PDB file of C-alpha atoms in Angstrom:
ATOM      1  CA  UNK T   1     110.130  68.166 160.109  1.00  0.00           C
ATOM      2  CA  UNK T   2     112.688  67.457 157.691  1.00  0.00           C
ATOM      3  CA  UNK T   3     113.432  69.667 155.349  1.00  0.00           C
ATOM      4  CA  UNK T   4     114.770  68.591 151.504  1.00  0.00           C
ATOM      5  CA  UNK T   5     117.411  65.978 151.560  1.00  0.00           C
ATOM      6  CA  UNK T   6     119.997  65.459 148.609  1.00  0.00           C
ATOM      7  CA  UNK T   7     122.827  63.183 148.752  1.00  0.00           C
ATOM      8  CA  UNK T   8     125.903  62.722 148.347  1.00  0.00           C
ATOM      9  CA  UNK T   9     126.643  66.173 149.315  1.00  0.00           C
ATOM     10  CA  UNK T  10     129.589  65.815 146.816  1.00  0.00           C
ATOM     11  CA  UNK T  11     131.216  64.026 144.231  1.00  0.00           C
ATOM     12  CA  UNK T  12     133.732  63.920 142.165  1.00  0.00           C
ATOM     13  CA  UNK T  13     133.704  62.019 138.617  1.00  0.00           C
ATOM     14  CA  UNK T  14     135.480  61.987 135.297  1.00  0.00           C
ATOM     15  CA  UNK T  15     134.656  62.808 131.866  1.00  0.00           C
ATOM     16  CA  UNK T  16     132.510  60.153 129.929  1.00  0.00           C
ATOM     17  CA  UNK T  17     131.093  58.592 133.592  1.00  0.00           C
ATOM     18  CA  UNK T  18     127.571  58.621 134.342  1.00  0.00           C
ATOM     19  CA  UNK T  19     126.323  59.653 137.546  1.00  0.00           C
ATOM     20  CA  UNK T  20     122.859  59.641 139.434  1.00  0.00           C
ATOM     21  CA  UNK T  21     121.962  62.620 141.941  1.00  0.00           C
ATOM     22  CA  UNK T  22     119.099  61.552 144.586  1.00  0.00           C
ATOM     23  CA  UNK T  23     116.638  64.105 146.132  1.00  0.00           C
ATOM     24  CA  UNK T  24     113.677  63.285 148.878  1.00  0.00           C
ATOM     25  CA  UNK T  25     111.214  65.913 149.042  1.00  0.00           C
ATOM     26  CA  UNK T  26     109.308  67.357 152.185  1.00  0.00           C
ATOM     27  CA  UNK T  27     106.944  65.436 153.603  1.00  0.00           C
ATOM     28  CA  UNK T  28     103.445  65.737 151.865  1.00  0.00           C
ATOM     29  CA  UNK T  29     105.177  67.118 148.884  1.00  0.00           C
ATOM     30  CA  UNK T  30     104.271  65.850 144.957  1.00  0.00           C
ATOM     31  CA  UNK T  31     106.981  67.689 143.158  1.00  0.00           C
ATOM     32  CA  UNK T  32     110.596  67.628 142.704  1.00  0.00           C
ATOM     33  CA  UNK T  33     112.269  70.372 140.772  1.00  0.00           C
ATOM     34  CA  UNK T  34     116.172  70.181 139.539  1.00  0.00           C
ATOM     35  CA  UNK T  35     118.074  72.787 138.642  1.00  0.00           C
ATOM     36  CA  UNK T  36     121.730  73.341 138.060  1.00  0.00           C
ATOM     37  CA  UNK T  37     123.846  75.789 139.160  1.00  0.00           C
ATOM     38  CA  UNK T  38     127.163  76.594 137.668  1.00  0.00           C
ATOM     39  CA  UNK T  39     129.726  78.481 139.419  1.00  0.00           C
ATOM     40  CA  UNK T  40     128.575  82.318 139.688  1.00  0.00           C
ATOM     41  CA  UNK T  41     125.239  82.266 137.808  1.00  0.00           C
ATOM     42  CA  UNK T  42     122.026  81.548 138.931  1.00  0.00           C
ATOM     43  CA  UNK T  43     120.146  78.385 139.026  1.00  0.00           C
ATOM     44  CA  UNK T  44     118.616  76.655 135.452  1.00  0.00           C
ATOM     45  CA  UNK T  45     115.902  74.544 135.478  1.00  0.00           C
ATOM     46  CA  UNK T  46     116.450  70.974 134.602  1.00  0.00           C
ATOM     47  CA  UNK T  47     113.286  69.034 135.064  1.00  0.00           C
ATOM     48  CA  UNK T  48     110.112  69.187 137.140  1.00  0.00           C
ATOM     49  CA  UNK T  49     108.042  66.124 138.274  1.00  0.00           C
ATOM     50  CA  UNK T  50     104.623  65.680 139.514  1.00  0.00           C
ATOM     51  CA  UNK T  51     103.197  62.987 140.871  1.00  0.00           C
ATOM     52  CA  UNK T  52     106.093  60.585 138.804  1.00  0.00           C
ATOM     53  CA  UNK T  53     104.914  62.485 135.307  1.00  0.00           C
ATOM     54  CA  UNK T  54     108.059  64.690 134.170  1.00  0.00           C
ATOM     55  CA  UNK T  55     105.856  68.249 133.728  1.00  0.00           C
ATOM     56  CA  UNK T  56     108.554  70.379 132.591  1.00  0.00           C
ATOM     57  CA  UNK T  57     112.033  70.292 130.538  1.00  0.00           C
ATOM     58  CA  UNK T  58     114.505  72.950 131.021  1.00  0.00           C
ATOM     59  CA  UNK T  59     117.013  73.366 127.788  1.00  0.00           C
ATOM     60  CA  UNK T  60     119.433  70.109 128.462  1.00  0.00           C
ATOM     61  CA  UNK T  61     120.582  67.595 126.384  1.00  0.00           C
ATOM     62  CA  UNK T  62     119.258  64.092 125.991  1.00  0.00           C
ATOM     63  CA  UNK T  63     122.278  62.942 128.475  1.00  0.00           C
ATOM     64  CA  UNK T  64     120.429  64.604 131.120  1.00  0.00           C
ATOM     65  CA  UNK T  65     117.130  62.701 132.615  1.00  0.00           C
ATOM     66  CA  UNK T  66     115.209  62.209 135.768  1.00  0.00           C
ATOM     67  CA  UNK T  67     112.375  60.026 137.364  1.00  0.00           C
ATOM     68  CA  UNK T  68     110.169  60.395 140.112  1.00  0.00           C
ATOM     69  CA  UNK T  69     109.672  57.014 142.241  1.00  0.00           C
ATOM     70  CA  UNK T  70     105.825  56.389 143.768  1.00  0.00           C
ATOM     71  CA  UNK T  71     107.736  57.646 147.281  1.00  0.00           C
ATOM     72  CA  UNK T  72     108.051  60.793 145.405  1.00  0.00           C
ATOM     73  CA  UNK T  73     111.897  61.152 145.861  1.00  0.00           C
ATOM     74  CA  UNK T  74     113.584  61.526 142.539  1.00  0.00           C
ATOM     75  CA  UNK T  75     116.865  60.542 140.768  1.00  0.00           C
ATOM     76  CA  UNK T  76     118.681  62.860 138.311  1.00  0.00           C
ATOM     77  CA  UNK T  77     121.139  60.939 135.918  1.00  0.00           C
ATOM     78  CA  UNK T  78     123.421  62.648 133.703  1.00  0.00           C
ATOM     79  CA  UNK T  79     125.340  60.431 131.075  1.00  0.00           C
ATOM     80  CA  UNK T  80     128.586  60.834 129.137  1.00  0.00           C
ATOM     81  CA  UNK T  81     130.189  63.979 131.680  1.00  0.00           C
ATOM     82  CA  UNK T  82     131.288  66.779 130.404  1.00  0.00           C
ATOM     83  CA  UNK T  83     133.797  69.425 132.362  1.00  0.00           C
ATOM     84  CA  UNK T  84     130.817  71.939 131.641  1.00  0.00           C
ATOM     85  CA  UNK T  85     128.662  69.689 133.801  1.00  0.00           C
ATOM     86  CA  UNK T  86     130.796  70.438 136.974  1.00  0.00           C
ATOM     87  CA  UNK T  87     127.959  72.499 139.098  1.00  0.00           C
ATOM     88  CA  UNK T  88     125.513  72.301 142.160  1.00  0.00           C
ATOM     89  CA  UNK T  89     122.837  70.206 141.222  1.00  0.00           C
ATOM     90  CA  UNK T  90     119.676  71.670 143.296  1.00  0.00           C
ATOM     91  CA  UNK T  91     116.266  70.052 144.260  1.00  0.00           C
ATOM     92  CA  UNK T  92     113.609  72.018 145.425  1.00  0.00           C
ATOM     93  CA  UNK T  93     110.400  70.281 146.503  1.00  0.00           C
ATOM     94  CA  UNK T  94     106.535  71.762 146.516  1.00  0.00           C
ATOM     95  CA  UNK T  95     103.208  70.549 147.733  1.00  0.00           C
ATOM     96  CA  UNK T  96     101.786  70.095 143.877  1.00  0.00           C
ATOM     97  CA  UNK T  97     102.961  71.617 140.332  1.00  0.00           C
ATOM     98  CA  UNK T  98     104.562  74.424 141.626  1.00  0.00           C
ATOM     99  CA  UNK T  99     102.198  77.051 140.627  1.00  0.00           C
ATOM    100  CA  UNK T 100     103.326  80.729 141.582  1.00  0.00           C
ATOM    101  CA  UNK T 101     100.900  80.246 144.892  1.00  0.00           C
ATOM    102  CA  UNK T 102     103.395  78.013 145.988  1.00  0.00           C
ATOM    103  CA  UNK T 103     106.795  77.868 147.443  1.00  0.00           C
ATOM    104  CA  UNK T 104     109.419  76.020 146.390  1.00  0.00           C
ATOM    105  CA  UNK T 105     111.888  74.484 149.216  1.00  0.00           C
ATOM    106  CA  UNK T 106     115.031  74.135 147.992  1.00  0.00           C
ATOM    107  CA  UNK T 107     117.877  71.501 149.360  1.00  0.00           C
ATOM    108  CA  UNK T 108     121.161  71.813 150.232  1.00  0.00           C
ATOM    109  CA  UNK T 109     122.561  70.667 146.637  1.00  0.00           C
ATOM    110  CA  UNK T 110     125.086  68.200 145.268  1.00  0.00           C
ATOM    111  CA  UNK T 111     128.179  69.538 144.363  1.00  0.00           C
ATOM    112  CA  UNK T 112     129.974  67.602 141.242  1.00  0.00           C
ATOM    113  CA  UNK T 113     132.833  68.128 139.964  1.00  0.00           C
ATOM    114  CA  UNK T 114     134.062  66.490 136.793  1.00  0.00           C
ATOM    115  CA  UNK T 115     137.202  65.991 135.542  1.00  0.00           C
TER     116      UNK T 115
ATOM    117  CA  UNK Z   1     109.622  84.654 127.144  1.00  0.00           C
ATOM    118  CA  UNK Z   2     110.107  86.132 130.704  1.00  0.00           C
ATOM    119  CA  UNK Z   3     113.530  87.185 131.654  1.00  0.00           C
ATOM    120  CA  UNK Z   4     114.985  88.703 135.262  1.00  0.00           C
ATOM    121  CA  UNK Z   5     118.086  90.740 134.879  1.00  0.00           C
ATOM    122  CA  UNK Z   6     120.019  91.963 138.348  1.00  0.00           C
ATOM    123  CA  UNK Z   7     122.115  95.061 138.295  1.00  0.00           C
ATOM    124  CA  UNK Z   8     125.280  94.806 140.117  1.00  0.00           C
ATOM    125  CA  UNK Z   9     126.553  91.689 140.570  1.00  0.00           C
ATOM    126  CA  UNK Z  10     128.493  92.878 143.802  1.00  0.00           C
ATOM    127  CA  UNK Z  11     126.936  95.108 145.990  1.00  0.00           C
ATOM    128  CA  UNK Z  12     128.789  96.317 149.440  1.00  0.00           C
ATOM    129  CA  UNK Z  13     126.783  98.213 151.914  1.00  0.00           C
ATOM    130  CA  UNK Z  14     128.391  99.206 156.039  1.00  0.00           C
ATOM    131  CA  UNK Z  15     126.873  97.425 158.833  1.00  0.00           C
ATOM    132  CA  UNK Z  16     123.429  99.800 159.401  1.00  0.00           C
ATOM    133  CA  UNK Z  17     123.180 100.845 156.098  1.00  0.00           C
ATOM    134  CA  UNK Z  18     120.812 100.435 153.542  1.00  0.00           C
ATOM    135  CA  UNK Z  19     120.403  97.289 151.127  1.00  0.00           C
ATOM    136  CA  UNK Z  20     119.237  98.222 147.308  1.00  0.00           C
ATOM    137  CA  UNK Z  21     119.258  95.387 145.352  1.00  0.00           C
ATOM    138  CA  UNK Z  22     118.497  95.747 142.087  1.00  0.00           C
ATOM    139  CA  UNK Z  23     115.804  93.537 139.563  1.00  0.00           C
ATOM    140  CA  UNK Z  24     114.277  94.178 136.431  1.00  0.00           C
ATOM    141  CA  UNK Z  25     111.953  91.365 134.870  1.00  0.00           C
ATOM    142  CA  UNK Z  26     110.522  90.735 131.446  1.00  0.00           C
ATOM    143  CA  UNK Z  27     107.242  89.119 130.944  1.00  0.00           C
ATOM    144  CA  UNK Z  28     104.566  89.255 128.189  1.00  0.00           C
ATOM    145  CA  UNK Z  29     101.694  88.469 131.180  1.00  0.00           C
ATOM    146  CA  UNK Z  30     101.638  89.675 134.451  1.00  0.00           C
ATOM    147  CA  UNK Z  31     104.858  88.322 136.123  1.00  0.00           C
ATOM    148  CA  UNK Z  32     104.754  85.995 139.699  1.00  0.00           C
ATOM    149  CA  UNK Z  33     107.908  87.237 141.494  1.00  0.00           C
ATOM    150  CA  UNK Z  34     110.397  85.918 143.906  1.00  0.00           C
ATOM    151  CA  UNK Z  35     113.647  86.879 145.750  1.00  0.00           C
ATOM    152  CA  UNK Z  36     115.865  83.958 147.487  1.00  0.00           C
ATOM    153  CA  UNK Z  37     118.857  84.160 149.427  1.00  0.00           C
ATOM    154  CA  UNK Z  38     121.832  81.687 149.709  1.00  0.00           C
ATOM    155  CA  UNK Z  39     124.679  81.305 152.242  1.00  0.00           C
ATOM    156  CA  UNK Z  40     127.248  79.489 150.974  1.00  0.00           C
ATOM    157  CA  UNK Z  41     127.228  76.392 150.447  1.00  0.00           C
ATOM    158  CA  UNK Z  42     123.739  75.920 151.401  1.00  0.00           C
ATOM    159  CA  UNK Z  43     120.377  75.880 148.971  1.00  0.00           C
ATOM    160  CA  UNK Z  44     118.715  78.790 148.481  1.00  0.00           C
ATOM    161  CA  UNK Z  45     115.708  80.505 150.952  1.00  0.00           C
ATOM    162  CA  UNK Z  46     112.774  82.136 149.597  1.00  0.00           C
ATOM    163  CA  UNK Z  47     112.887  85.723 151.324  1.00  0.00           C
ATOM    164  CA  UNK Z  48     109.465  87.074 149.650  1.00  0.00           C
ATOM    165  CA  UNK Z  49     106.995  86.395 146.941  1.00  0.00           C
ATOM    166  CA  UNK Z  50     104.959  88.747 144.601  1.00  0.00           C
ATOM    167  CA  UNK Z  51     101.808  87.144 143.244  1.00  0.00           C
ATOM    168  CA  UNK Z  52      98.877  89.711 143.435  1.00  0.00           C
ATOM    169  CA  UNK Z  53      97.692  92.353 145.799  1.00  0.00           C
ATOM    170  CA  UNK Z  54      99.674  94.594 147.793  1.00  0.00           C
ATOM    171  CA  UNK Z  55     102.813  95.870 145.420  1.00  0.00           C
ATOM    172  CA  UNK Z  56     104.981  96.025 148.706  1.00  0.00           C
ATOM    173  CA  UNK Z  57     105.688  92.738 149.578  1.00  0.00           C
ATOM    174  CA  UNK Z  58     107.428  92.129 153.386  1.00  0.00           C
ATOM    175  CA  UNK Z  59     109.654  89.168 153.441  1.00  0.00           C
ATOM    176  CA  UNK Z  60     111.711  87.232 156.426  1.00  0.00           C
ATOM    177  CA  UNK Z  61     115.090  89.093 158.062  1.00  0.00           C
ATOM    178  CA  UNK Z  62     113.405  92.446 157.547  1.00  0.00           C
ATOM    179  CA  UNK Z  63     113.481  93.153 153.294  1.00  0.00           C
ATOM    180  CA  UNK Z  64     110.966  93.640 151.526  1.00  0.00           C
ATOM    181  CA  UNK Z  65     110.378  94.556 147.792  1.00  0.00           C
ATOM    182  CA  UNK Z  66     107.983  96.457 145.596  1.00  0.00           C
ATOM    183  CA  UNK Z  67     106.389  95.446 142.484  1.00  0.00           C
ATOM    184  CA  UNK Z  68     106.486  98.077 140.270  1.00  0.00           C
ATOM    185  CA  UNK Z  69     104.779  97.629 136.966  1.00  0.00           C
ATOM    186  CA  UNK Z  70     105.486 100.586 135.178  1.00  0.00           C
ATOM    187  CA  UNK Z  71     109.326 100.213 135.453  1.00  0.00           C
ATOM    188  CA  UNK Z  72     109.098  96.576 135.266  1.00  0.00           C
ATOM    189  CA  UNK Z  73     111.108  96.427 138.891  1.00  0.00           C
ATOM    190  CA  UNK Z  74     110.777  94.083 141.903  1.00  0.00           C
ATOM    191  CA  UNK Z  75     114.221  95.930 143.904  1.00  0.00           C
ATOM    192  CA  UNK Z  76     114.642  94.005 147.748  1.00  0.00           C
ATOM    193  CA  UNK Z  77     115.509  96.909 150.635  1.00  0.00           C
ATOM    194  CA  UNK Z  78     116.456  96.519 153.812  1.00  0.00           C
ATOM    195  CA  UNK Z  79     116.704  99.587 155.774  1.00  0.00           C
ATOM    196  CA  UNK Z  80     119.737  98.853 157.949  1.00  0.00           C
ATOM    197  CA  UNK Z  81     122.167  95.717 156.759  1.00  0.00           C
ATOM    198  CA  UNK Z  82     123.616  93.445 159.549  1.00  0.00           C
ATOM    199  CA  UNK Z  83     126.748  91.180 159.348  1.00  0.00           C
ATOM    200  CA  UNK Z  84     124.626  88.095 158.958  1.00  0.00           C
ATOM    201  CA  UNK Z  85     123.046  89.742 155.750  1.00  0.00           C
ATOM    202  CA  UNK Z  86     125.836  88.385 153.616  1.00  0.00           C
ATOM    203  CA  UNK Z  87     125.271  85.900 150.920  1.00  0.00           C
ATOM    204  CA  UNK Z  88     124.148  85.794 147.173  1.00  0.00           C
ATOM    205  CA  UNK Z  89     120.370  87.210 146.595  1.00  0.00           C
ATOM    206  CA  UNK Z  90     118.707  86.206 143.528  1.00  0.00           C
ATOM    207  CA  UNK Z  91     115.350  87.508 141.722  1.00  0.00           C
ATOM    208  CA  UNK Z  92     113.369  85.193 139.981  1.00  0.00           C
ATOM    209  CA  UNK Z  93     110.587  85.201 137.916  1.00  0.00           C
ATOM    210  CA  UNK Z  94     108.122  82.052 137.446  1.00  0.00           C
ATOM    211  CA  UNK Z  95     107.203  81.224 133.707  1.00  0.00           C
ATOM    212  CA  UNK Z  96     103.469  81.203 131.882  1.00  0.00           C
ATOM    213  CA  UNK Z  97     102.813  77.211 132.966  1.00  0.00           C
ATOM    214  CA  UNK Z  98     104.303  77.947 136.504  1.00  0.00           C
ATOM    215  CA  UNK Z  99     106.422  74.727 136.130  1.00  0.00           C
ATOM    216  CA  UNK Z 100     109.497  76.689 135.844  1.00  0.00           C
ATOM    217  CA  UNK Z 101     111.243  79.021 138.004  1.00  0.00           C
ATOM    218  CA  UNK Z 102     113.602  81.625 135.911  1.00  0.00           C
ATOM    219  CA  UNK Z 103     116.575  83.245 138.480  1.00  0.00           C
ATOM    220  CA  UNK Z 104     118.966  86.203 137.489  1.00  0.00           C
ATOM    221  CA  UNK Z 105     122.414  85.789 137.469  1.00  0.00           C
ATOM    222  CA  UNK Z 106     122.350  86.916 141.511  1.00  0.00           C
ATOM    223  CA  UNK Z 107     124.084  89.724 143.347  1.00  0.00           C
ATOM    224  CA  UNK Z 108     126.263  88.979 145.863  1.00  0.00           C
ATOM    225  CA  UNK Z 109     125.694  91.437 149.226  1.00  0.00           C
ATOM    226  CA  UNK Z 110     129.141  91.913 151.259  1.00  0.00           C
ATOM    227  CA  UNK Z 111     128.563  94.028 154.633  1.00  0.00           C
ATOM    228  CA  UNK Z 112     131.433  95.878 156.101  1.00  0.00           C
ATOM    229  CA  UNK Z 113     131.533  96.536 160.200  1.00  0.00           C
TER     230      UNK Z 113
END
């Protein structure tokens, strides 16, 4: 089986542009997590969504926003770019909400750089 | 608010010796636990979970971790490292709701031959 797909694999943008990350969960799986991962720290949640209902908001800005599509892939969009935004974006996928009882699978990640 | 701090954010064991990494958690209710593992440039890979039950959790690749609740630890061993060990390890904690995962800042395990 698949695993967690993300595309593109990287990118590379300027300040002010807008860009959209895509994710496509597991097979069977209702939720799509985002986090972001900035160059030597851990991973920060973004966003998690659940059966297209956004369940969870990680501390972001309003230029930062997601959706869920009945297919259960998601988009991430981030508006106006910053040079802070430069990161790996990461989607993990789970069978429902996430709950500790579950695992989260995590994709490969989109790398962005902005500049 | 729960909170996962790592100690160490380098650690370098020899090939066949043993991996201590180091995790401390905060959390006002008792804490769901996780250590991942990433290569680079790849996602991360859940090595072992702490929900309830058994303190000493066994993960993939050999580690393991225990759940102590007194020192508010969850340290990953491994009792002999190999080559392929390599890569960034982090400790997370899951929040109250269980929507959001919380990760440390990661330690990054080098293994000399």
């Amino acid at each position: 089986d698949a695993g967690v797909t993300q595309s593109p694999t990287h990118l590379i943008k300027t300040r002010g542009q807008q860009v959209t990350l895509r994710c496509s969960p597991i097979s069977g799986h209702k939720s799509v997590s985002w986090y972001q991962q900035v160059l030597g720290q851990g991973p920060q949640f973004i966003f998690q969504y659940y059966e297209k209902e956004e369940r969870g908001r990680g501390n972001f800005p309003d230029r930062f926003s997601a959706r869920q599509f009945p297919n259960y892939s998601s988009e991430l969009n981030v508006n106006a770019l910053l040079l802070g935004d430069s990161a790996l974006y990461l989607c993990a996928s789970s069978l429902s909400t996430g709950t500790a009882q579950e695992t989260q699978y995590f994709g490969p990640g989109t790398r962005l750089l902005v500049l | 608010a729960q909170s996962v701090t790592q100690l160490g954010s380098h650690v370098s064991v020899s090939e066949g010796a043993l991996v201590l990494l180091r995790c401390n958690y905060s959390s006002s209710v008792p804490p769901y636990l996780f250590w991942y593992v990433q290569y680079p440039n790849q996602g991360l890979q859940l090595l072992l979970k702490y929900t309830t039950g058994a303190t000493l959790v066994k993960g993939i690749n050999g580690f393991e971790a225990e759940f102590k609740k007194s020192e508010t630890s969850f340290h990953l061993t491994k009792p002999s490292a190999h080559m392929s060990d390599a890569a960034e390890y982090f400790c997370a904690v899951i929040n109250t709701g269980g929507f959001k995962t919380i990760f440390g800042a990661g330690t990054r395990l080098f293994v000399k031959a």
